């Protein structure tokens, strides 16, 4: 916006480096350029100020495809005033010479012109393509058509406008059509997700089966080894039993032989003892040969007394003593008489 200083009957204008000012007085150009500073009379002066920097406008319009589907096109145009003096003669960029207030009618006109021209070229392209092609390839084709079309527009050349760039941001169908178009892709994505889930489950099942087979193989291997262990333990037990039986047989044989040797030795010893005792008895009998009966009786009583058990108390009555003496002496007398005979 211009900086205007107000003085009585006169004004001072100071421009900016991004705006082109045109000063007319009585229909004649007095000052024209960028960044100017000058004095003027407000009653006889006409001021126009145009931006010479790059400007962008957002375009939003609707078009219809060859299969009668409405689409919304969003684009951005970058433009500049290549000939500000020519543009000032075609568009309204006037500035109040008294207050410096600028009108926006010129930029509104530029926006309308660019929108209509861009929409016309875009509609021509989209009208010849079905909806699917417009959505997939329409961005590039529409951008190229707008760029080429605006470059050759005589209206822009005569207005002093230059389009620097075109960007088509999106081409979107109506909401229900867009949802319908998204459904196959969503279903395909869901199908891929389901397939991935099934593959993962199948992989998990295969892994579980492999684990189960491995466990079963381990059990079979363990059972086989246990069977081999049982067989080996049985063989070891039989070998131990055989060895123990052989050892017992050896011990029994040795014991039998030892018993036999002991028996033979005992029998020989007993025979020797019996023979010795017989010899002793014969010697004793030979020693008693010719000895008186009374002496033999006394010796027998002595041996009997030695072999009798201990008697704590003995009561001898006259009757018992008389009877015993009678039997003793009676027996001795009878023996003497028989000897005399």
Short mmCIF file of C-alpha atoms in Angstrom, two decimals, residues 28-317:
data_model
loop_
_atom_site.label_atom_id
_atom_site.label_comp_id
_atom_site.label_asym_id
_atom_site.label_seq_id
_atom_site.Cartn_x
_atom_site.Cartn_y
_atom_site.Cartn_z
CA UNK A 28 -1.05 12.08 -19.51
CA UNK A 29 1.37 9.77 -17.74
CA UNK A 30 3.44 11.87 -15.41
CA UNK A 31 5.15 9.18 -13.36
CA UNK A 32 5.33 5.41 -13.88
CA UNK A 33 7.59 2.87 -12.25
CA UNK A 34 8.47 0.92 -9.15
CA UNK A 35 9.57 2.49 -5.89
CA UNK A 36 8.86 6.04 -7.06
CA UNK A 37 8.48 9.10 -4.90
CA UNK A 38 6.82 12.25 -6.24
CA UNK A 39 4.54 15.21 -5.54
CA UNK A 40 1.11 15.56 -7.11
CA UNK A 41 -2.14 17.49 -6.84
CA UNK A 42 -5.02 15.26 -5.77
CA UNK A 43 -7.64 17.18 -7.70
CA UNK A 44 -5.97 16.65 -11.10
CA UNK A 45 -4.21 13.31 -10.57
CA UNK A 46 -5.20 9.67 -11.09
CA UNK A 47 -3.14 6.97 -9.39
CA UNK A 48 -2.99 3.24 -10.20
CA UNK A 49 -0.87 0.80 -8.21
CA UNK A 50 -0.34 -2.80 -9.35
CA UNK A 51 1.56 -5.56 -7.52
CA UNK A 52 4.47 -6.88 -9.52
CA UNK A 53 5.39 -9.74 -7.18
CA UNK A 54 4.32 -13.35 -7.82
CA UNK A 55 0.77 -14.01 -6.71
CA UNK A 56 -1.12 -17.26 -6.14
CA UNK A 57 -4.82 -17.93 -6.34
CA UNK A 58 -6.73 -21.01 -5.27
CA UNK A 59 -9.14 -22.40 -7.83
CA UNK A 60 -12.08 -24.64 -6.98
CA UNK A 61 -14.56 -25.65 -9.69
CA UNK A 62 -16.63 -28.62 -10.81
CA UNK A 63 -16.52 -30.60 -14.04
CA UNK A 64 -18.25 -33.64 -15.53
CA UNK A 65 -16.56 -36.73 -16.98
CA UNK A 66 -17.55 -38.65 -20.09
CA UNK A 67 -19.62 -41.08 -18.01
CA UNK A 68 -21.59 -38.19 -16.50
CA UNK A 69 -19.92 -38.16 -13.10
CA UNK A 70 -19.36 -34.84 -11.34
CA UNK A 71 -15.88 -34.18 -9.98
CA UNK A 72 -14.42 -31.33 -7.95
CA UNK A 73 -11.11 -29.89 -9.14
CA UNK A 74 -8.78 -28.02 -6.82
CA UNK A 75 -5.84 -26.16 -8.37
CA UNK A 76 -3.39 -23.37 -7.64
CA UNK A 77 -2.20 -20.78 -10.20
CA UNK A 78 0.89 -18.60 -9.86
CA UNK A 79 0.87 -15.42 -11.94
CA UNK A 80 2.39 -11.95 -12.21
CA UNK A 81 1.76 -8.70 -14.07
CA UNK A 82 4.26 -8.81 -16.91
CA UNK A 83 3.04 -5.42 -18.27
CA UNK A 84 1.61 -3.36 -15.39
CA UNK A 85 0.86 -0.31 -17.57
CA UNK A 86 -1.21 -2.43 -19.99
CA UNK A 87 -2.98 -4.12 -17.07
CA UNK A 88 -3.83 -0.73 -15.57
CA UNK A 89 -5.70 0.13 -18.76
CA UNK A 90 -7.75 -3.09 -18.66
CA UNK A 91 -8.24 -3.64 -14.93
CA UNK A 92 -9.17 -1.38 -12.04
CA UNK A 93 -6.20 -0.86 -9.69
CA UNK A 94 -6.98 2.72 -8.82
CA UNK A 95 -5.81 4.40 -5.64
CA UNK A 96 -7.63 7.29 -3.96
CA UNK A 97 -5.21 10.19 -4.52
CA UNK A 98 -6.40 11.92 -1.40
CA UNK A 99 -6.32 9.09 1.18
CA UNK A 100 -4.25 6.43 -0.59
CA UNK A 101 -6.95 3.73 -0.20
CA UNK A 102 -6.62 1.09 -2.96
CA UNK A 103 -9.47 -0.83 -4.48
CA UNK A 104 -9.51 -4.67 -4.70
CA UNK A 105 -11.57 -4.80 -7.87
CA UNK A 106 -8.53 -5.46 -10.05
CA UNK A 107 -7.41 -8.57 -8.17
CA UNK A 108 -10.98 -9.85 -8.06
CA UNK A 109 -11.16 -9.45 -11.83
CA UNK A 110 -7.88 -11.31 -12.27
CA UNK A 111 -9.11 -14.16 -10.10
CA UNK A 112 -12.33 -14.42 -12.06
CA UNK A 113 -10.54 -14.35 -15.40
CA UNK A 114 -7.99 -17.02 -14.44
CA UNK A 115 -10.65 -19.24 -12.86
CA UNK A 116 -12.90 -19.13 -15.90
CA UNK A 117 -10.07 -19.76 -18.35
CA UNK A 118 -8.56 -22.61 -16.29
CA UNK A 119 -11.95 -24.17 -15.75
CA UNK A 120 -12.67 -24.11 -19.44
CA UNK A 121 -9.50 -25.99 -20.33
CA UNK A 122 -9.94 -28.46 -17.47
CA UNK A 123 -13.56 -29.18 -18.39
CA UNK A 124 -12.53 -29.92 -21.96
CA UNK A 125 -10.01 -32.50 -20.78
CA UNK A 126 -12.22 -34.16 -18.15
CA UNK A 127 -15.26 -34.28 -20.44
CA UNK A 128 -13.42 -36.63 -22.77
CA UNK A 129 -12.31 -39.10 -20.09
CA UNK A 130 -14.26 -41.54 -17.93
CA UNK A 131 -14.27 -41.18 -14.19
CA UNK A 132 -11.64 -43.84 -13.55
CA UNK A 133 -9.21 -42.27 -16.04
CA UNK A 134 -9.94 -38.80 -14.68
CA UNK A 135 -9.07 -39.92 -11.16
CA UNK A 136 -5.95 -41.86 -12.12
CA UNK A 137 -4.47 -39.79 -14.96
CA UNK A 138 -6.53 -36.61 -14.73
CA UNK A 139 -4.13 -34.65 -12.53
CA UNK A 140 -1.32 -34.65 -15.07
CA UNK A 141 -3.56 -34.23 -18.08
CA UNK A 142 -5.52 -31.40 -16.48
CA UNK A 143 -2.36 -29.57 -15.37
CA UNK A 144 -0.86 -29.84 -18.84
CA UNK A 145 -4.06 -28.68 -20.52
CA UNK A 146 -4.40 -25.65 -18.23
CA UNK A 147 -0.73 -24.72 -18.62
CA UNK A 148 -0.76 -24.94 -22.40
CA UNK A 149 -4.17 -23.32 -22.70
CA UNK A 150 -3.38 -20.33 -20.50
CA UNK A 151 -0.05 -19.80 -22.25
CA UNK A 152 -1.87 -19.31 -25.52
CA UNK A 153 -4.73 -17.18 -24.20
CA UNK A 154 -4.84 -13.83 -25.98
CA UNK A 155 -6.93 -12.34 -23.23
CA UNK A 156 -4.13 -12.81 -20.73
CA UNK A 157 -1.61 -11.30 -23.13
CA UNK A 158 -3.75 -8.24 -23.75
CA UNK A 159 -4.33 -7.88 -20.02
CA UNK A 160 -0.63 -7.96 -19.22
CA UNK A 161 -0.85 -11.17 -17.16
CA UNK A 162 1.66 -14.01 -17.21
CA UNK A 163 0.92 -17.41 -15.69
CA UNK A 164 4.05 -18.79 -14.05
CA UNK A 165 2.83 -22.17 -12.84
CA UNK A 166 -0.16 -24.48 -12.55
CA UNK A 167 -0.66 -27.11 -9.88
CA UNK A 168 -3.68 -29.38 -9.86
CA UNK A 169 -3.99 -30.57 -6.26
CA UNK A 170 -6.90 -32.97 -6.44
CA UNK A 171 -9.74 -34.32 -8.53
CA UNK A 172 -12.40 -35.85 -6.34
CA UNK A 173 -15.79 -37.34 -7.21
CA UNK A 174 -18.91 -37.02 -5.12
CA UNK A 175 -18.84 -38.53 -1.63
CA UNK A 176 -21.04 -41.56 -2.37
CA UNK A 177 -19.18 -42.29 -5.62
CA UNK A 178 -15.85 -41.96 -3.83
CA UNK A 179 -16.99 -44.42 -1.18
CA UNK A 180 -18.12 -46.82 -3.88
CA UNK A 181 -14.79 -46.49 -5.67
CA UNK A 182 -12.90 -47.06 -2.45
CA UNK A 183 -14.84 -50.24 -1.71
CA UNK A 184 -12.96 -52.54 -4.16
CA UNK A 185 -9.62 -51.23 -2.98
CA UNK A 186 -10.66 -51.65 0.64
CA UNK A 187 -11.94 -55.12 -0.08
CA UNK A 188 -8.70 -55.97 -1.86
CA UNK A 189 -6.71 -54.62 1.06
CA UNK A 190 -8.91 -56.54 3.48
CA UNK A 191 -8.50 -59.63 1.31
CA UNK A 192 -4.74 -59.21 1.43
CA UNK A 193 -4.95 -58.72 5.20
CA UNK A 194 -7.10 -61.86 5.53
CA UNK A 195 -4.71 -63.76 3.28
CA UNK A 196 -1.80 -62.59 5.42
CA UNK A 197 -3.72 -63.67 8.52
CA UNK A 198 -4.48 -67.06 6.99
CA UNK A 199 -0.88 -67.44 5.87
CA UNK A 200 0.30 -66.55 9.35
CA UNK A 201 -2.14 -69.05 10.85
CA UNK A 202 -1.09 -71.69 8.32
CA UNK A 203 2.54 -71.00 9.17
CA UNK A 204 1.71 -71.27 12.85
CA UNK A 205 -0.12 -74.57 12.24
CA UNK A 206 2.84 -75.88 10.25
CA UNK A 207 5.18 -74.84 13.01
CA UNK A 208 2.94 -76.45 15.64
CA UNK A 209 2.78 -79.62 13.53
CA UNK A 210 6.55 -79.59 13.16
CA UNK A 211 6.89 -79.10 16.91
CA UNK A 212 4.42 -81.93 17.56
CA UNK A 213 6.25 -84.19 15.11
CA UNK A 214 9.52 -83.29 16.77
CA UNK A 215 8.07 -84.05 20.19
CA UNK A 216 6.66 -87.34 18.87
CA UNK A 217 10.03 -88.20 17.35
CA UNK A 218 11.67 -87.40 20.66
CA UNK A 219 9.16 -89.62 22.48
CA UNK A 220 9.75 -92.45 19.99
CA UNK A 221 13.48 -92.04 20.34
CA UNK A 222 13.12 -91.98 24.13
CA UNK A 223 10.90 -95.10 24.07
CA UNK A 224 13.41 -96.85 21.81
CA UNK A 225 16.22 -95.97 24.14
CA UNK A 226 14.15 -97.08 27.13
CA UNK A 227 13.49 -100.37 25.36
CA UNK A 228 17.19 -100.76 24.69
CA UNK A 229 17.85 -99.87 28.30
CA UNK A 230 15.36 -102.50 29.51
CA UNK A 231 16.93 -105.10 27.23
CA UNK A 232 20.38 -104.13 28.39
CA UNK A 233 19.30 -104.13 32.02
CA UNK A 234 17.71 -107.60 31.52
CA UNK A 235 20.91 -108.86 29.91
CA UNK A 236 22.90 -107.32 32.74
CA UNK A 237 20.56 -108.91 35.31
CA UNK A 238 20.85 -112.30 33.61
CA UNK A 239 24.61 -111.94 33.48
CA UNK A 240 24.65 -110.94 37.15
CA UNK A 241 22.36 -113.87 38.04
CA UNK A 242 24.56 -116.22 36.04
CA UNK A 243 27.66 -114.86 37.69
CA UNK A 244 25.99 -115.07 41.10
CA UNK A 245 24.81 -118.64 40.36
CA UNK A 246 28.30 -119.58 39.24
CA UNK A 247 29.73 -117.96 42.35
CA UNK A 248 27.15 -119.75 44.54
CA UNK A 249 27.94 -123.02 42.79
CA UNK A 250 31.61 -122.42 43.40
CA UNK A 251 30.92 -121.51 47.00
CA UNK A 252 28.62 -124.54 47.41
CA UNK A 253 31.20 -126.81 45.85
CA UNK A 254 33.87 -125.37 48.04
CA UNK A 255 31.62 -125.65 51.09
CA UNK A 256 30.74 -129.23 50.19
CA UNK A 257 34.35 -130.06 49.69
CA UNK A 258 35.23 -128.27 52.88
CA UNK A 259 32.42 -130.10 54.72
CA UNK A 260 33.57 -133.38 53.23
CA UNK A 261 37.14 -132.73 54.29
CA UNK A 262 35.91 -131.62 57.71
CA UNK A 263 33.70 -134.71 58.01
CA UNK A 264 36.52 -136.99 57.00
CA UNK A 265 38.79 -135.23 59.45
CA UNK A 266 36.16 -135.41 62.21
CA UNK A 267 35.52 -139.08 61.49
CA UNK A 268 39.23 -139.79 61.62
CA UNK A 269 39.50 -137.74 64.79
CA UNK A 270 36.52 -139.52 66.33
CA UNK A 271 37.99 -142.85 65.34
CA UNK A 272 41.26 -141.84 66.83
CA UNK A 273 39.55 -140.60 69.98
CA UNK A 274 37.43 -143.76 70.17
CA UNK A 275 40.48 -145.90 69.69
CA UNK A 276 42.32 -143.93 72.35
CA UNK A 277 39.40 -144.16 74.72
CA UNK A 278 39.10 -147.87 73.99
CA UNK A 279 42.78 -148.29 74.71
CA UNK A 280 42.34 -146.30 77.90
CA UNK A 281 39.32 -148.35 78.90
CA UNK A 282 41.17 -151.54 78.16
CA UNK A 283 44.11 -150.27 80.18
CA UNK A 284 41.77 -149.28 83.02
CA UNK A 285 40.01 -152.61 82.90
CA UNK A 286 43.34 -154.30 82.84
CA UNK A 287 44.32 -152.26 85.91
CA UNK A 288 41.14 -153.36 87.75
CA UNK A 289 41.67 -156.95 86.83
CA UNK A 290 42.17 -158.88 90.06
CA UNK A 291 41.01 -156.05 92.31
CA UNK A 292 38.60 -156.96 95.16
CA UNK A 293 34.91 -156.38 94.57
CA UNK A 294 34.66 -154.17 97.60
CA UNK A 295 37.31 -151.90 96.24
CA UNK A 296 35.54 -151.74 92.92
CA UNK A 297 32.30 -150.92 94.70
CA UNK A 298 33.99 -148.14 96.62
CA UNK A 299 35.47 -146.73 93.43
CA UNK A 300 32.06 -146.87 91.75
CA UNK A 301 30.47 -145.00 94.64
CA UNK A 302 33.18 -142.44 94.45
CA UNK A 303 32.60 -141.84 90.75
CA UNK A 304 28.88 -141.73 91.40
CA UNK A 305 29.37 -139.18 94.13
CA UNK A 306 31.47 -137.02 91.81
CA UNK A 307 28.77 -137.03 89.14
CA UNK A 308 25.78 -136.46 91.45
CA UNK A 309 24.31 -132.94 91.55
CA UNK A 310 25.03 -130.74 94.57
CA UNK A 311 22.79 -131.54 97.58
CA UNK A 312 22.07 -128.57 99.80
CA UNK A 313 20.67 -130.56 102.78
CA UNK A 314 20.41 -134.32 103.39
CA UNK A 315 18.42 -135.85 106.24
CA UNK A 316 19.56 -139.35 107.17
CA UNK A 317 17.13 -141.29 109.40
#
